[in-house]
Short mmCIF file of N, CA and C in Angstrom, two decimals:
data_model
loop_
_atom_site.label_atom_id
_atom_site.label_comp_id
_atom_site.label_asym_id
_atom_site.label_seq_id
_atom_site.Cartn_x
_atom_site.Cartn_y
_atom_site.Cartn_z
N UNK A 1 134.20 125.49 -23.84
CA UNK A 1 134.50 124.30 -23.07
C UNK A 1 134.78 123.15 -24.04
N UNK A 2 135.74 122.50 -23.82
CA UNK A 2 136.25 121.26 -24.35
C UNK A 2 135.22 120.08 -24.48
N UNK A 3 134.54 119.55 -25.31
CA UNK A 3 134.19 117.98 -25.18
C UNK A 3 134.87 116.88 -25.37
N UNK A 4 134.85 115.90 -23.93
CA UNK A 4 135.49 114.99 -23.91
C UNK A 4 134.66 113.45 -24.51
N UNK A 5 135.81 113.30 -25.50
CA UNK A 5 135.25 111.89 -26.17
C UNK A 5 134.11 111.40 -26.20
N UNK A 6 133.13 112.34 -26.71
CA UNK A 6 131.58 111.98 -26.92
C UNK A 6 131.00 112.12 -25.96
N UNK A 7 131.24 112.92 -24.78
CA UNK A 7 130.63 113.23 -23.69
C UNK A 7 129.89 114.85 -23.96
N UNK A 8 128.31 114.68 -23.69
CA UNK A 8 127.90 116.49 -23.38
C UNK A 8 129.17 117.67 -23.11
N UNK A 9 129.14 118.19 -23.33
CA UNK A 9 130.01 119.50 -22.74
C UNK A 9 128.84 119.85 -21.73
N UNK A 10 129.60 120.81 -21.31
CA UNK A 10 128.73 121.40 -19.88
C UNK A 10 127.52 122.22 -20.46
N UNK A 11 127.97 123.16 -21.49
CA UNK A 11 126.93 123.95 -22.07
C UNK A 11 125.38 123.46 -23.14
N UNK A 12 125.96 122.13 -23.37
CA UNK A 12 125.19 121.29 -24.41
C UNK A 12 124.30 120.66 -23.29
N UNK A 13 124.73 120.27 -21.98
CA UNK A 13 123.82 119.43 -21.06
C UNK A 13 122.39 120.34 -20.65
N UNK A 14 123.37 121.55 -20.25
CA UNK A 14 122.72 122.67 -18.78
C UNK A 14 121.94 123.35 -20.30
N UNK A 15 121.95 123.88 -21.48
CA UNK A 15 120.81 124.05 -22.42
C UNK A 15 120.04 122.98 -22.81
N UNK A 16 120.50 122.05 -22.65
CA UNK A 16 119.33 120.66 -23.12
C UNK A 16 118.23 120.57 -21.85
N UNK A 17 118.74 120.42 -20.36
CA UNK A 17 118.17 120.39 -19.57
C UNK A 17 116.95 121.53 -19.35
N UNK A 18 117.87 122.91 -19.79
CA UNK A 18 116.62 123.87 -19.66
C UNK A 18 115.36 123.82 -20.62
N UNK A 19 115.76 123.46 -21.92
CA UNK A 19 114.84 123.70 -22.90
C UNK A 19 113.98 122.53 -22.27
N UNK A 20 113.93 120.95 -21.69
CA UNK A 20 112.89 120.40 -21.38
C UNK A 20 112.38 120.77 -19.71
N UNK A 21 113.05 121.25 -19.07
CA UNK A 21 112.88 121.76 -17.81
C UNK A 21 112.43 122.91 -16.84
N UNK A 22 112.68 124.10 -17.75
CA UNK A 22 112.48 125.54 -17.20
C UNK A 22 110.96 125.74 -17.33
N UNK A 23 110.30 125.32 -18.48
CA UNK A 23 108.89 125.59 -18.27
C UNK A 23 108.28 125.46 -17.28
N UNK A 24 108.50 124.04 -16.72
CA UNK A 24 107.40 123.26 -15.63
C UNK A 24 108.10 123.52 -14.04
N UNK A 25 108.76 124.52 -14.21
CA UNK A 25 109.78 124.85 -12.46
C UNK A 25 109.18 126.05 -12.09
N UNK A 26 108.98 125.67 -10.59
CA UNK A 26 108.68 126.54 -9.55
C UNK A 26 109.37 127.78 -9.68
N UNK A 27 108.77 129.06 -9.17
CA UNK A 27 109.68 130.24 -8.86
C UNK A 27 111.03 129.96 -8.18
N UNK A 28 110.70 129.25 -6.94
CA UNK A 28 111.48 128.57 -5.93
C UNK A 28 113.00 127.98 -6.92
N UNK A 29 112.20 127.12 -7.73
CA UNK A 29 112.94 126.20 -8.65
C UNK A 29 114.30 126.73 -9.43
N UNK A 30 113.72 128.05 -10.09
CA UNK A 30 113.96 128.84 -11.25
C UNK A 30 115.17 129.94 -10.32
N UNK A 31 114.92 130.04 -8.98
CA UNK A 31 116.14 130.42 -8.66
C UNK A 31 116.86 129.56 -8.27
N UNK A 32 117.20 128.29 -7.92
CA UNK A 32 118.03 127.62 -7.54
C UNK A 32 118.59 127.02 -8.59
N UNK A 33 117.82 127.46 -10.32
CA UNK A 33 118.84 126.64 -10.71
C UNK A 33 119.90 127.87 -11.24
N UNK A 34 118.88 129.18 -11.20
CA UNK A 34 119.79 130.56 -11.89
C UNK A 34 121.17 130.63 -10.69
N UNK A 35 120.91 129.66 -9.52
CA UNK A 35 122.02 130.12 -8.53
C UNK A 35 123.33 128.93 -8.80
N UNK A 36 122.66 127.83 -9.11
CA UNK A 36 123.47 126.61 -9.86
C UNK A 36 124.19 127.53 -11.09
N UNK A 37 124.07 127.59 -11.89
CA UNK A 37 124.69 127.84 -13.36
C UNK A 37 125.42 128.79 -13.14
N UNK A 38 125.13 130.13 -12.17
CA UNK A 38 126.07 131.15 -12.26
C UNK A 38 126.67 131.39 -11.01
N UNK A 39 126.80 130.57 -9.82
CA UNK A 39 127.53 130.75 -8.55
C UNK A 39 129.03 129.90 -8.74
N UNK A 40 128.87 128.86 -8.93
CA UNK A 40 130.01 128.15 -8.86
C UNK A 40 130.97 128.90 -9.82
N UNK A 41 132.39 128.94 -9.49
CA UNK A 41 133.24 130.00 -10.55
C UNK A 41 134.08 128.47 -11.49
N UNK A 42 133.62 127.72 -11.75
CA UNK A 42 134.08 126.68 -12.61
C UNK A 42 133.05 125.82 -12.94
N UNK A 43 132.71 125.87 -14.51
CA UNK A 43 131.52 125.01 -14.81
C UNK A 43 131.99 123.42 -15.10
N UNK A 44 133.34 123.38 -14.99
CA UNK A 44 133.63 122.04 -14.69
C UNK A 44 132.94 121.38 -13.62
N UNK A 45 133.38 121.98 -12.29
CA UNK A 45 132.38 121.30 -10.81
C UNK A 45 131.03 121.11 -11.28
N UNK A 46 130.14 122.40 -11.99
CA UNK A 46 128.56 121.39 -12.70
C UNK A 46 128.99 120.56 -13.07
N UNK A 47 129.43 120.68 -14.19
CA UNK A 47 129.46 119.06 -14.81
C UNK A 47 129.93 117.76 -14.02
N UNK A 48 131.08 117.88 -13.03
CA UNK A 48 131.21 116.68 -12.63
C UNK A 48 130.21 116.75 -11.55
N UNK A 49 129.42 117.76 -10.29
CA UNK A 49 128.42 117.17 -9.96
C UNK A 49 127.56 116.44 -10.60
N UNK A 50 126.94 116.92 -12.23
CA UNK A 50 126.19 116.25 -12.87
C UNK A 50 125.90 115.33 -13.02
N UNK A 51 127.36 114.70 -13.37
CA UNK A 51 127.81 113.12 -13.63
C UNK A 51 128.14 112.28 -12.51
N UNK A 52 127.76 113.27 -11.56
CA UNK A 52 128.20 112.04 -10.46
C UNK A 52 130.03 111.55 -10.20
N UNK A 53 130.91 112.39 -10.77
CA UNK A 53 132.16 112.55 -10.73
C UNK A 53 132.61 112.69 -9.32
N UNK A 54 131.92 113.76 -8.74
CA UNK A 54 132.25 114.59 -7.58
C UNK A 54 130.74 114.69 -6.90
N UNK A 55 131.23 114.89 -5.21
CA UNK A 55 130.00 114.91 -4.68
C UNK A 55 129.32 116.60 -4.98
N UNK A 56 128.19 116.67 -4.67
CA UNK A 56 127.60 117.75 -5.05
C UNK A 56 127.95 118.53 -3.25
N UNK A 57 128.24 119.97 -3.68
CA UNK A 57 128.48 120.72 -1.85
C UNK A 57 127.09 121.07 -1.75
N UNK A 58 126.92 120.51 -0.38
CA UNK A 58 125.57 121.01 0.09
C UNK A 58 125.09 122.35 0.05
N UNK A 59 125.59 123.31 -0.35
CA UNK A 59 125.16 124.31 -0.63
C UNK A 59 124.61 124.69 -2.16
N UNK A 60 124.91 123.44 -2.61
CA UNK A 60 124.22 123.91 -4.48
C UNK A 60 123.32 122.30 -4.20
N UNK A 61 123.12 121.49 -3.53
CA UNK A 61 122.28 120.17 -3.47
C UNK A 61 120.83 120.68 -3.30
N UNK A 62 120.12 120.02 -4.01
CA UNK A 62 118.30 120.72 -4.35
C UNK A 62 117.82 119.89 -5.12
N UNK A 63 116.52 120.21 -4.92
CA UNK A 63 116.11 119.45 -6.21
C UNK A 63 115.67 119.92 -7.61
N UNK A 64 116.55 120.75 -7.78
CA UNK A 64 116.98 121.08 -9.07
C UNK A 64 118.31 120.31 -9.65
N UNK A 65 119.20 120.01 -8.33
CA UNK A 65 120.77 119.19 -8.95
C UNK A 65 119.98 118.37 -8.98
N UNK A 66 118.86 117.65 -8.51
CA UNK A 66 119.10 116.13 -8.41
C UNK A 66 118.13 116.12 -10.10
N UNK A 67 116.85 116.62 -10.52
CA UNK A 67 116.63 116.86 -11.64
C UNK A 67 117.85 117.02 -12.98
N UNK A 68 118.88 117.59 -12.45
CA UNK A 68 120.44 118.02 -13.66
C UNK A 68 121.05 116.19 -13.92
N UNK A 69 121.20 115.74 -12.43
CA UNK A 69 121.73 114.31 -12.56
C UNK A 69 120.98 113.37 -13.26
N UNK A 70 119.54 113.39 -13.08
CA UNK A 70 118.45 112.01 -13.73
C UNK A 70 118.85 112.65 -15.00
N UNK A 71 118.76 114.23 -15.56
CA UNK A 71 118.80 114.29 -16.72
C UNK A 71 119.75 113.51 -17.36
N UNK A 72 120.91 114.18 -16.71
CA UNK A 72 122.37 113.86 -17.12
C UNK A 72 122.42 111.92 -17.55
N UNK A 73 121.61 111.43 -16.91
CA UNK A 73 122.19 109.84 -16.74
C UNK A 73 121.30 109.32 -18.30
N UNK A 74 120.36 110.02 -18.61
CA UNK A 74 119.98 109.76 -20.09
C UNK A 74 119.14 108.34 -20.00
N UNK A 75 118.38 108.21 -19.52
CA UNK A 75 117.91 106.22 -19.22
C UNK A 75 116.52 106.36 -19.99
N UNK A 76 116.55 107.23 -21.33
CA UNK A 76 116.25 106.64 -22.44
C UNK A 76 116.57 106.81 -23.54
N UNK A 77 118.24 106.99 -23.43
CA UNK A 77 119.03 106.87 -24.37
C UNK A 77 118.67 108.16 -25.96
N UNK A 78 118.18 109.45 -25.76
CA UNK A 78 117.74 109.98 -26.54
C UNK A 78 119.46 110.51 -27.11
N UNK A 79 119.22 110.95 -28.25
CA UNK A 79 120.23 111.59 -29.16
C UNK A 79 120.04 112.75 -28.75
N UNK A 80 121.39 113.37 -28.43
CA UNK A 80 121.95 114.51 -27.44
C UNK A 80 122.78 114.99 -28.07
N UNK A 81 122.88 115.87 -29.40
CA UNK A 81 124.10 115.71 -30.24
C UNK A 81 124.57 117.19 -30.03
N UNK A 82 123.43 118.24 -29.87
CA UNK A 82 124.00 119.52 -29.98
C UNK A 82 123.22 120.58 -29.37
N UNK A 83 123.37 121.46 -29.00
CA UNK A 83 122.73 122.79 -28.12
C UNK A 83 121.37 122.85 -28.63
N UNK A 84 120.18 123.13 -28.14
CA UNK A 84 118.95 123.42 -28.74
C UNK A 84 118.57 124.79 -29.24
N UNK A 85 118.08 125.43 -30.63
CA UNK A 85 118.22 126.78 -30.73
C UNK A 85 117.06 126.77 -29.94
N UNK A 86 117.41 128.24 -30.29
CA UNK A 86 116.56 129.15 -28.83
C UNK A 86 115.49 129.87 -28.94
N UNK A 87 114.56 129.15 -30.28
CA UNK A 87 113.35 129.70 -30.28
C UNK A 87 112.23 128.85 -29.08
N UNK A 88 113.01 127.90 -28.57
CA UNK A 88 112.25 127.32 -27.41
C UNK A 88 111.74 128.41 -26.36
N UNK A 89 112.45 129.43 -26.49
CA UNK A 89 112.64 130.51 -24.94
C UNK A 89 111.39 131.52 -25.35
N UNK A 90 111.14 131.64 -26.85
CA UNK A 90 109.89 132.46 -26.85
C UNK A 90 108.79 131.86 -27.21
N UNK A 91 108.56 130.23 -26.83
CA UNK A 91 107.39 129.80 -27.12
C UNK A 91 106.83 129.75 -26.38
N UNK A 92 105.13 130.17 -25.86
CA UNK A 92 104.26 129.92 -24.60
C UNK A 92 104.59 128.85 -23.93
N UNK A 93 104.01 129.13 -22.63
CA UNK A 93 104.27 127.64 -21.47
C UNK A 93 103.52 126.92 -21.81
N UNK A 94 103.74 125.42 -21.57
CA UNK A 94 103.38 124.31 -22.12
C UNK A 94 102.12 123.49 -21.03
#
């Protein structure tokens, strides 16, 4: 996926989001977001739901999108520069 002019790419957001997010989510949670990331057949539509580009279709709206959007809006400005490696995925729950 393309990054546009200093903007997340889709893949840099939706791995940033998981590495601070997947720990502390419901079963419930953990499928709605496995149904987010791999239902839609264009990860463009994530991203512009993300950003608030486009409305979100009520059929992917949860509160897991609405968790993707607060992420997405960044309101404390942290440095977001690149994918997180992935020894996050085999460290115990927090």
């Amino acid at each position: 996926m393309v990054e546009r002019l200093g903007h997340l790419s889709y893949e840099e957001r939706v791995s940033l989001f998981a590495k601070e997010n997947l720990h502390r989510m419901s079963e419930r949670q953990l499928n709605l977001y496995d149904r987010l990331i791999n239902e839609p057949s264009n990860d463009w539509d994530i991203y512009y739901w993300a950003t608030e580009a486009k409305p979100t279709p009520a059929a992917f709206e949860s509160d897991v999108m609405a968790m993707l959007r607060e992420f997405t809006k960044n309101k404390n400005r942290e440095q977001r520069l690149r994918q997180p490696d992935l020894e996050y995925l085999f460290e115990p729950p927090r």
